[in-house]
Coordinates of C-alpha atoms and ligand atoms in Angstrom, one line a residue:
X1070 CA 0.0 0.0 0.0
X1071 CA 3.2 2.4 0.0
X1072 CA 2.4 3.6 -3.3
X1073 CA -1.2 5.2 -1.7
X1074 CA -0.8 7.9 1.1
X1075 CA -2.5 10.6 2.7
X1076 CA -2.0 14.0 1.4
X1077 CA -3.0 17.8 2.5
X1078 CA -4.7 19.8 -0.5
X1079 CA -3.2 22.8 1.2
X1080 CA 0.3 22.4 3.5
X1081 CA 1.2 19.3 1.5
X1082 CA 2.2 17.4 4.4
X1083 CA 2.0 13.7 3.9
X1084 CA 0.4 11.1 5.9
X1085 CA -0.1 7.3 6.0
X1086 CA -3.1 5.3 5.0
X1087 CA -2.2 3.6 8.4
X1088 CA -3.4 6.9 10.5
X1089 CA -7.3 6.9 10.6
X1090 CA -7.9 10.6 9.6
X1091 CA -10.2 12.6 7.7
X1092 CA -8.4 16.3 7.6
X1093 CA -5.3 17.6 7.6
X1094 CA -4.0 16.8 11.1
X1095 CA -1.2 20.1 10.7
X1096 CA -3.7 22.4 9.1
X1097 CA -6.9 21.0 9.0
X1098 CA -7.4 21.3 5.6
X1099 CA -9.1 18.4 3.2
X1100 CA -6.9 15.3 2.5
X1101 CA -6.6 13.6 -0.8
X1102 CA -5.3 9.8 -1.0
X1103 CA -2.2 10.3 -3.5
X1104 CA -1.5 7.7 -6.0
X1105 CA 1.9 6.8 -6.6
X1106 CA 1.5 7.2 -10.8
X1107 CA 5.1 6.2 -11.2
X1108 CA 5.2 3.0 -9.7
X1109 CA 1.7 1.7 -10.9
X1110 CA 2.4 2.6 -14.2
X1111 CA 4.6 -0.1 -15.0
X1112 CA 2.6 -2.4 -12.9
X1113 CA -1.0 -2.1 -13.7
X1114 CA -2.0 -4.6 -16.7
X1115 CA -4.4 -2.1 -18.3
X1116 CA -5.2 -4.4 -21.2
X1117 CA -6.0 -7.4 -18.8
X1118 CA -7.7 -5.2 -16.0
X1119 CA -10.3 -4.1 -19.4
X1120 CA -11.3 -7.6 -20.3
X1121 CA -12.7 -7.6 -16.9
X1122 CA -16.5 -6.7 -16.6
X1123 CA -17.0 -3.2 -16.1
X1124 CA -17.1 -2.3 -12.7
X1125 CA -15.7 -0.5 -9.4
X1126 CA -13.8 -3.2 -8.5
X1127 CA -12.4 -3.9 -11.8
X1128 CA -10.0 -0.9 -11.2
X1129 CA -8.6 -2.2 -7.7
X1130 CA -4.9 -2.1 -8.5
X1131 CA -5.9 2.0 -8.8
X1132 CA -8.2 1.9 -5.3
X1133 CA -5.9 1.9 -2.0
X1134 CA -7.7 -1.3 -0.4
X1135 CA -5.2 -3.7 1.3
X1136 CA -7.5 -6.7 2.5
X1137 CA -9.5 -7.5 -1.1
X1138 CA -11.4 -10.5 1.1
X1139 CA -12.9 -7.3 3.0
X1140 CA -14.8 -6.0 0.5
X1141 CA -18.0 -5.3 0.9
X1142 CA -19.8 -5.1 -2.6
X1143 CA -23.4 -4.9 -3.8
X1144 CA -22.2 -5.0 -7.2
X1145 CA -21.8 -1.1 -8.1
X1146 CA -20.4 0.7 -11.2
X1147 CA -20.5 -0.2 -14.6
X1148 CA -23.5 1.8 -15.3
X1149 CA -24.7 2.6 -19.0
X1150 CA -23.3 5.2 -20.8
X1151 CA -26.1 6.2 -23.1
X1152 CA -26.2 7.8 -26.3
X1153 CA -28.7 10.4 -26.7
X1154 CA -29.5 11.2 -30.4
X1155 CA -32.7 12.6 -29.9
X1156 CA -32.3 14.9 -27.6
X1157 CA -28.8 15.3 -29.5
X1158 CA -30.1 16.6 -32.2
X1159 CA -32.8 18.8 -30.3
X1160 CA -30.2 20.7 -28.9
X1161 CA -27.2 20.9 -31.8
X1162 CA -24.8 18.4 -30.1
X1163 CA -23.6 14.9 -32.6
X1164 CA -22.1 13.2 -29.8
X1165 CA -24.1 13.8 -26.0
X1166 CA -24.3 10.8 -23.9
X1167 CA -25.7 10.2 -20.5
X1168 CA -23.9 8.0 -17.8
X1169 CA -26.7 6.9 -16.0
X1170 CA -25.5 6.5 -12.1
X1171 CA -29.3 5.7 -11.1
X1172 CA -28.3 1.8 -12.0
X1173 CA -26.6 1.7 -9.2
X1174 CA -27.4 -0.6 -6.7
X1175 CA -29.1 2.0 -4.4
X1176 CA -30.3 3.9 -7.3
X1177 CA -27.1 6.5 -7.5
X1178 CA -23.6 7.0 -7.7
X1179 CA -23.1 7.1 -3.8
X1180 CA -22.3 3.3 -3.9
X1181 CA -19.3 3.3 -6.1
X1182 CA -17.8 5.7 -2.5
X1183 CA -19.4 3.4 0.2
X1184 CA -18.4 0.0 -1.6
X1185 CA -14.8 1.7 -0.9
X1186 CA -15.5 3.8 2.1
X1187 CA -17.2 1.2 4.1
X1188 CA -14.6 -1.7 3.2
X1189 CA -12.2 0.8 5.0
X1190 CA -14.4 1.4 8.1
X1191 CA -14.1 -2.8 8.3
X1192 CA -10.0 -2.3 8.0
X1193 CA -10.2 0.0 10.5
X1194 CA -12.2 -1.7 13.3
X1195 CA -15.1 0.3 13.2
X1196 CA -18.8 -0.6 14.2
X1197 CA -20.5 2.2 13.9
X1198 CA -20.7 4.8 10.6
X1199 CA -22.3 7.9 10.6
X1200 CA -23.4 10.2 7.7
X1201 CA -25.1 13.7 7.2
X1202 CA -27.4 13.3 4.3
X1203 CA -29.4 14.9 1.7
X1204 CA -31.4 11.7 1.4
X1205 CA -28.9 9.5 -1.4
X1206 CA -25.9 9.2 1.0
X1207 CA -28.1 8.1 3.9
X1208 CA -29.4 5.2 1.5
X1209 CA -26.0 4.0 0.4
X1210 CA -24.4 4.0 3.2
X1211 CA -27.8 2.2 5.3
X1212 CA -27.2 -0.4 2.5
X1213 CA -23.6 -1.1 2.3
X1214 CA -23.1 -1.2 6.0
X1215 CA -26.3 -3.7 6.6
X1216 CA -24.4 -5.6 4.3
X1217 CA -21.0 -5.3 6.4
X1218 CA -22.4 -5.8 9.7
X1219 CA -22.2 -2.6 11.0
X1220 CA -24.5 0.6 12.7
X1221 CA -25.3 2.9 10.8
X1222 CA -26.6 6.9 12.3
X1223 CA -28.3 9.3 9.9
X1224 CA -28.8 13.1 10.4
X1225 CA -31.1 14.3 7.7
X1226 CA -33.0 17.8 7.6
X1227 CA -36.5 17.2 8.0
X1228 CA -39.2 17.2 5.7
X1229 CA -36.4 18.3 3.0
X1230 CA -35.7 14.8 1.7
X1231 CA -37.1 12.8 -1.4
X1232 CA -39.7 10.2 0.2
X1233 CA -37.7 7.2 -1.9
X1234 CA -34.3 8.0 0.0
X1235 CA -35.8 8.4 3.3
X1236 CA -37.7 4.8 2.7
X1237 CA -34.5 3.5 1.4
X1238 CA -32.9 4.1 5.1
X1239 CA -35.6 3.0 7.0
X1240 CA -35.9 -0.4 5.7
X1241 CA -32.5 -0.9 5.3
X1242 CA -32.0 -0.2 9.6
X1243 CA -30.4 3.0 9.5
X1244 CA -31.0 5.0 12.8
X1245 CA -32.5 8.3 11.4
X1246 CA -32.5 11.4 13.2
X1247 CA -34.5 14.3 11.4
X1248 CA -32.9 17.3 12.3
X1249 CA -34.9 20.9 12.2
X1250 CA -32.1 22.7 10.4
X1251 CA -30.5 22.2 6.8
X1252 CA -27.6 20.0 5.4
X1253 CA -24.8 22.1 6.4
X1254 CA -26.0 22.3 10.2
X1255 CA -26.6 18.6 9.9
X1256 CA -22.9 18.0 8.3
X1257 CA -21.7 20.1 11.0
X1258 CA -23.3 18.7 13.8
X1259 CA -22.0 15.2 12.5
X1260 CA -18.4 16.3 12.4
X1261 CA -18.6 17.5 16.1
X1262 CA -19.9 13.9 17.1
X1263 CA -17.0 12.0 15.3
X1264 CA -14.5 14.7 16.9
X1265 CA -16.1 13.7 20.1
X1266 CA -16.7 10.3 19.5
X1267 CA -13.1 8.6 17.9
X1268 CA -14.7 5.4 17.5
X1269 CA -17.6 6.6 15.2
X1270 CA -16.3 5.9 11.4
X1271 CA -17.7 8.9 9.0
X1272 CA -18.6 8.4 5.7
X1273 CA -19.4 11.7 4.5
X1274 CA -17.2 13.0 1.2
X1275 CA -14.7 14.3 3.4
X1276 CA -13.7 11.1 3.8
X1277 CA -11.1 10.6 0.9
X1278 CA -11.8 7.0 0.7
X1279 CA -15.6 7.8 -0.9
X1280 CA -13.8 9.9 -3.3
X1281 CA -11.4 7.0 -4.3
X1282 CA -14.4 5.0 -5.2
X1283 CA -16.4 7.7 -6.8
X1284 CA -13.2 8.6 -8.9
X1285 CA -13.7 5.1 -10.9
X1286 CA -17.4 6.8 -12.7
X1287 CA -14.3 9.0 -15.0
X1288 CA -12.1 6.0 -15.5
X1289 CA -15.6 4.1 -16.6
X1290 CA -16.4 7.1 -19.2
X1291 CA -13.0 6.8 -20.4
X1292 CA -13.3 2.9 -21.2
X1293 CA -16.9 3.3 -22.5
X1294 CA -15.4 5.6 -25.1
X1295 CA -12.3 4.6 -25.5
X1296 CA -11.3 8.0 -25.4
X1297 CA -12.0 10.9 -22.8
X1298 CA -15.0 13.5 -23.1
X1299 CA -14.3 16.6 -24.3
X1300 CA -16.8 18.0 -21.7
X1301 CA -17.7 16.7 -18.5
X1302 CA -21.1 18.0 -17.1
X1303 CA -22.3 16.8 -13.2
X1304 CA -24.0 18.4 -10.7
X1305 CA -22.6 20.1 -7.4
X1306 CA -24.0 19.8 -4.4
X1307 CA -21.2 19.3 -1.0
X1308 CA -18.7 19.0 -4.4
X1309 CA -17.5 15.4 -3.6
X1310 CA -18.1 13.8 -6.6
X1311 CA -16.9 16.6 -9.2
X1312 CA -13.9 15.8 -7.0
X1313 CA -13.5 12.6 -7.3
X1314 CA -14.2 12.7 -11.2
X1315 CA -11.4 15.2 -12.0
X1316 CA -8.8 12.9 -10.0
X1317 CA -9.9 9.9 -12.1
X1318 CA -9.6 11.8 -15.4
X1319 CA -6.0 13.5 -13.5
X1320 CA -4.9 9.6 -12.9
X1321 CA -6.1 7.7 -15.8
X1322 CA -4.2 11.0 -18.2
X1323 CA -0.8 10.4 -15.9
X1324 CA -1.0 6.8 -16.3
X1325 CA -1.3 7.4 -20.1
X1326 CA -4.5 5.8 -20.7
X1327 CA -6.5 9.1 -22.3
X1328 CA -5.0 11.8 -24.1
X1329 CA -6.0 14.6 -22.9
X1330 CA -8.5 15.9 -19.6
X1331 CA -11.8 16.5 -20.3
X1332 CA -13.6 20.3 -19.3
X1333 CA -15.1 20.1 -16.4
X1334 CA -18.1 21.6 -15.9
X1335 CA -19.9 22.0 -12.5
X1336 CA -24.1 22.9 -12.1
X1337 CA -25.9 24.4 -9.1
X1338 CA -29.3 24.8 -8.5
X1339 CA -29.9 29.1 -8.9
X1340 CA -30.8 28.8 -5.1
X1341 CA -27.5 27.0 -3.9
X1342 CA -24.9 27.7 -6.0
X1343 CA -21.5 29.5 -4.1
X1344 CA -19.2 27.4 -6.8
X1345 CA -21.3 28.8 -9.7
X1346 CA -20.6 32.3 -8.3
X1347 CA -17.6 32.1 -7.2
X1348 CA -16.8 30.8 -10.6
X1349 CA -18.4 33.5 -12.6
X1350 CA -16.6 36.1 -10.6
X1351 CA -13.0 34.1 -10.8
X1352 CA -13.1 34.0 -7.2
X1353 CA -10.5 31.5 -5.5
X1354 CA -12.7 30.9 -2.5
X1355 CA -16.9 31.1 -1.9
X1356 CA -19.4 33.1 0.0
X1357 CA -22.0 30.4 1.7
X1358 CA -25.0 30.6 1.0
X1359 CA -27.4 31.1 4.2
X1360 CA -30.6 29.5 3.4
X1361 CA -29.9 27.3 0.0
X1362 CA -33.0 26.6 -1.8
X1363 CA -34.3 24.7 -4.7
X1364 CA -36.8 21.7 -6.1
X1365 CA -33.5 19.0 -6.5
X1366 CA -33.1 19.2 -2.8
X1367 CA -29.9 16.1 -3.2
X1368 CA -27.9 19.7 -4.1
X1369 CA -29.9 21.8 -1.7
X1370 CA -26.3 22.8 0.3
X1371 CA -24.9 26.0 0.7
X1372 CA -21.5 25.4 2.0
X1373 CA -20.1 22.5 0.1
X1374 CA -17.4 20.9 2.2
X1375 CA -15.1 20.1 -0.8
X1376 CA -15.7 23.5 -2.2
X1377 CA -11.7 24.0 -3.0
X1378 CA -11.2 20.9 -4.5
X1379 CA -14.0 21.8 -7.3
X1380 CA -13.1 24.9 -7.7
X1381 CA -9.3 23.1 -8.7
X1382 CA -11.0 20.8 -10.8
X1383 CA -12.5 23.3 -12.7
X1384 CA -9.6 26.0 -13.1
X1385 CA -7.1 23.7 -13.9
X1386 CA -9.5 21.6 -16.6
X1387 CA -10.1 25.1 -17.6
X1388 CA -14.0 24.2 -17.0
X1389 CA -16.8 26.5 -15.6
X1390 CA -19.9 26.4 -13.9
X1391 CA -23.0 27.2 -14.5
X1392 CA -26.5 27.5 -12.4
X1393 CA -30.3 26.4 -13.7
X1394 CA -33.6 27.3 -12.1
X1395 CA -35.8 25.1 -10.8
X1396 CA -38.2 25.3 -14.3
X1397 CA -35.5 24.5 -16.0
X1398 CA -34.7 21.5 -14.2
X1399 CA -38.5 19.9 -14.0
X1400 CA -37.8 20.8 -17.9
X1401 CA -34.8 18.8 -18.4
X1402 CA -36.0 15.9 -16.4
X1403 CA -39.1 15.5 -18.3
X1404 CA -36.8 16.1 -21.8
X1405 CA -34.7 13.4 -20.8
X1406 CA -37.1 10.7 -20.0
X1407 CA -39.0 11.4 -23.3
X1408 CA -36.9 11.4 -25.4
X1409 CA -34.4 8.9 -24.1
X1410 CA -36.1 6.7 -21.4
X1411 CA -33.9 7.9 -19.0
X1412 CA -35.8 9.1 -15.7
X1413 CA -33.6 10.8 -13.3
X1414 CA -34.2 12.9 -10.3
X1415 CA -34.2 16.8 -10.4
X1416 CA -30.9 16.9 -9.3
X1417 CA -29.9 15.0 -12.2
X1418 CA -31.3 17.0 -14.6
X1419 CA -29.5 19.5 -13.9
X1420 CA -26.2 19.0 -16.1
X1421 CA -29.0 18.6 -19.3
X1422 CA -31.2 22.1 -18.2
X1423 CA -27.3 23.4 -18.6
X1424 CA -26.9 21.9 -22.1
X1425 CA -29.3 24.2 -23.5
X1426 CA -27.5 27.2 -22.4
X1427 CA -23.5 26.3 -23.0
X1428 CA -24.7 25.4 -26.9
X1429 CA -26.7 28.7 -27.4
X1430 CA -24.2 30.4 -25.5
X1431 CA -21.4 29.0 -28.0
X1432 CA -19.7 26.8 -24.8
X1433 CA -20.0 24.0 -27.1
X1434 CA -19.7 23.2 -30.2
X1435 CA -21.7 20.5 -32.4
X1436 CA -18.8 18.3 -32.4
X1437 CA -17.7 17.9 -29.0
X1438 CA -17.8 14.8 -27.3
X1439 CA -20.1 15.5 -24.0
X1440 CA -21.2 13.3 -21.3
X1441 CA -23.7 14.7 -18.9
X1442 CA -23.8 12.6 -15.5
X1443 CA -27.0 11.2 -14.4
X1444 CA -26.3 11.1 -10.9
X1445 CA -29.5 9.0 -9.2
X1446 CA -32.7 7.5 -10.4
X1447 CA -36.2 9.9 -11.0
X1448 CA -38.0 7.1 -8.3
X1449 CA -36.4 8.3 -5.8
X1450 CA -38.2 11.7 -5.6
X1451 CA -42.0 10.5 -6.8
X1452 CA -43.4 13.8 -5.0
X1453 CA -42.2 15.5 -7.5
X1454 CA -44.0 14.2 -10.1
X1455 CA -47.2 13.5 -8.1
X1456 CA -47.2 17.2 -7.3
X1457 CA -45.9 19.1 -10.5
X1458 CA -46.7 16.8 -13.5
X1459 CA -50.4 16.7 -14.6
X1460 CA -52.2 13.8 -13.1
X1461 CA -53.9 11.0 -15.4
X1462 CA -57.4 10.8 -16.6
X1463 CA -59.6 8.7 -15.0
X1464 CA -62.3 7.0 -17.3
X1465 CA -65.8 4.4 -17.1
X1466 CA -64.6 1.1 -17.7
X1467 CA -65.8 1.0 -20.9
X1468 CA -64.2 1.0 -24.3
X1469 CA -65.9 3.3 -26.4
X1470 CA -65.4 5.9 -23.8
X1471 CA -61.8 5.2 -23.7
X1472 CA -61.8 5.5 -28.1
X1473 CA -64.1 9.0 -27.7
X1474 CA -60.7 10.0 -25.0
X1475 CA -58.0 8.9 -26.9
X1476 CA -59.7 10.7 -30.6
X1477 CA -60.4 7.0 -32.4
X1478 CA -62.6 7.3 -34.7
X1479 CA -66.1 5.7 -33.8
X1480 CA -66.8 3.0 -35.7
X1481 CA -69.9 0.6 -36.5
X1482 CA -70.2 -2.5 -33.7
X1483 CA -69.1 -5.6 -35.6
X1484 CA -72.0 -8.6 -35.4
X1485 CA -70.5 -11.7 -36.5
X1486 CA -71.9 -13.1 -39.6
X1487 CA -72.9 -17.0 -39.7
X1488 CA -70.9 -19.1 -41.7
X1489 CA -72.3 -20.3 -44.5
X1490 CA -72.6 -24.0 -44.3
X1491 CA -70.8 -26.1 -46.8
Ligands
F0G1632 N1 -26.8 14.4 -7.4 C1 -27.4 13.7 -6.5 C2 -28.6 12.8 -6.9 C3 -27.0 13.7 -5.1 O1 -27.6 13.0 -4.2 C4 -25.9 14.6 -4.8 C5 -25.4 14.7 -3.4 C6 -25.3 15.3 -5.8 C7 -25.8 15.2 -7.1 C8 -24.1 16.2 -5.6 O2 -23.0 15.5 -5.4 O3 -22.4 16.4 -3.1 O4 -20.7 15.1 -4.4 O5 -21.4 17.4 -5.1 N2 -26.0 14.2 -2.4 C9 -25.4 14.2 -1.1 C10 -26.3 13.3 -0.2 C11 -25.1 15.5 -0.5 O6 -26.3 13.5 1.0 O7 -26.9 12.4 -0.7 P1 -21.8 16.1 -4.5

């Protein structure tokens, strides 16, 4: 394992995978796990590691897990990466696909972290985990640590999560607590129990390990393609997983697999968006935002714990970010699930309510290669569509009324004629 090891975004300082941290000890400042490019370059059998089914674990020479008979796997990764021609040619673009994280095995790409993330909380001893949550994070990590045997503790704002997360953590046997305050004070209030409480493992995005796992969705693209994006579009939310995708593409370019980095491009809800801004106004740090607000509520956050490593990701890809209104969103969603059969939840849409814009706005160009990540499935939020899509018609069990609805023509009723007999 020498050639993974702890490393301060800021200071520099290094650490040792054996130390069970999750900030800077010196400076207190995110950690990154480092991989040693040099010496897995020569060692990694890239060609062999490909003819293995597409998956997380596939990519375990590049994941910094000793014990592999720890594992704790529900099958994650190796989701579709979907061509969209319709909605391609709607907008301008030849070559848009959609990696759709909602086939997941909890419905988003939280898994491909906690398959990682809680395979470390079994190398280091833990029994409990504990997780602040929009409602996707609680559900993956309820699932993954039934699976390993473990406790899980949930602190989730009330009343602000979709109804098919929340269920997700309750039958899974997740002890949820409902807090009356947001995301941030929840992610705050968790950090002060694992301070105070050593032997509580957290799984939040802080912990570098989930972004080891989530870094494999960019090494996944890349072998889909067999080539790298041009532009990479997902949404922000605590800014984890546009993270974790910008190390893949950093890694998978260094180890000489792609040719270039892809763009990346970060999306905010209009009502939660400090990266947007900050972007717009080529700001190297962001302004919180007090009370964040918006429809996708899985990016309802307004101080995104992993806000400097995104706004890295997209300076140095040379990427933006962009923000959508809530119209646009239920817009996009319904776009993308009628033209493509791909139903994602509001948050998702986001990255396809931005498409619109960057062409029109001359971002992109009819040739680029994009891939817009679907990030979880449209069942997870029914409310939405129960309370903002028109409802269906309810009709007499009869089929001529159902004909007269539907604009069939009426026609005579058919009486059987006898058979002549022979
Ligand atoms: N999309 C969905 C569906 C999400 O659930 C999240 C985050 C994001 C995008 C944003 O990802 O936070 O890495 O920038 N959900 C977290 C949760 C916060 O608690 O489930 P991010």
């Amino acid at each position: 394992m020498s050639e993974f090891y702890f490393s301060c975004i800021e200071c520099g300082t290094t650490f040792s995978l054996s130390e069970n941290i999750y900030r800077c000890p010196r400076c207190g400042d995110l950690l990154e796990i480092k991989v040693a490019v040099d010496e897995l370059r020569g060692r990694v059998d890239f060609e062999g590691l490909r003819r293995l089914p597409l998956s997380v674990w596939r990519y375990a020479p590049l994941l910094p897990i000793a014990d592999r008979l720890k594992i704790v796997t529900l099958n994650e990764g190796g989701t579709g990466l979907h061509r969209c021609r319709r909605l391609g040619s709607l907008l301008g673009l030849e070559h848009l696909y959609v990696k759709n994280e909602g086939e997941n095995p909890t419905g988003s790409f939280k898994d491909r972290g906690m398959t990682v993330g809680v395979t470390r909380a079994l190398e280091v001893g833990a029994k409990r985990v504990i997780c602040a949550s929009t409602g996707n994070t609680a559900a993956s990590l309820a699932a993954y640590s039934a699976k390993a045997g473990l406790e899980t503790i949930v602190l989730i704002p009330s009343g602000k999560i979709a109804y098919g997360k929340l269920a997700q953590a309750i039958v899974y046997g997740a002890k949820i607590v409902q807090i009356r305050g947001n995301f941030d004070e929840a992610l705050k209030i968790v950090f002060e129990i694992c301070s105070r409480n050593r032997e509580i493992y957290l799984l939040n995005s802080i912990n570098p390990f989930r972004i080891e796992g989530q870094k494999t969705l960019a090494y996944e693209v890349c072998d889909q393609l067999s080539r790298q994006p041009d532009y990479f579009i997902i949404p922000v939310g605590n800014a984890g997983n546009i993270s974790a995708a910008w190390k893949g593409f950093t890694e998978y370019y260094e180890l000489g697999q792609i040719e270039a980095k892809p763009r990346m491009v970060g999306v905010q809800a209009e009502g939660a968006a400090p990266i947007a801004e900050a972007v717009a106004k080529r700001r190297y740090t962001i302004k919180p935002v007090e009370k964040p607000e918006t429809i996708a509520t899985a990016i309802r956050i307004g101080m995104p714990v992993s806000w400097k490593k995104a706004l890295r990701a997209i300076y140095e890809s040379e990427g933006t970010a962009i923000t959508v209104s809530d119209e646009e969103i239920l817009e996009a969603q319904s776009l993308l699930a009628r033209l493509e059969g791909l139903f994602v939840e509001p948050a998702s849409a986001t990255p396809i309510a931005a498409l619109k814009k960057l062409k029109e706005g001359g971002y992109l160009s009819r040739d680029d290669v994009v891939v817009c990540v679907a990030t979880g499935h449209g069942l997870k939020d029914p409310d939405v569509v129960s309370r903002l899509y028109e409802k269906p018609v309810e009709l007499e069990a009869d089929v001529s009324s159902i004909e007269r609805f539907l604009g069939l023509a009426e026609k005579e009723v058919a009486v059987d004629s006898p058979k002549p007999a022979c």
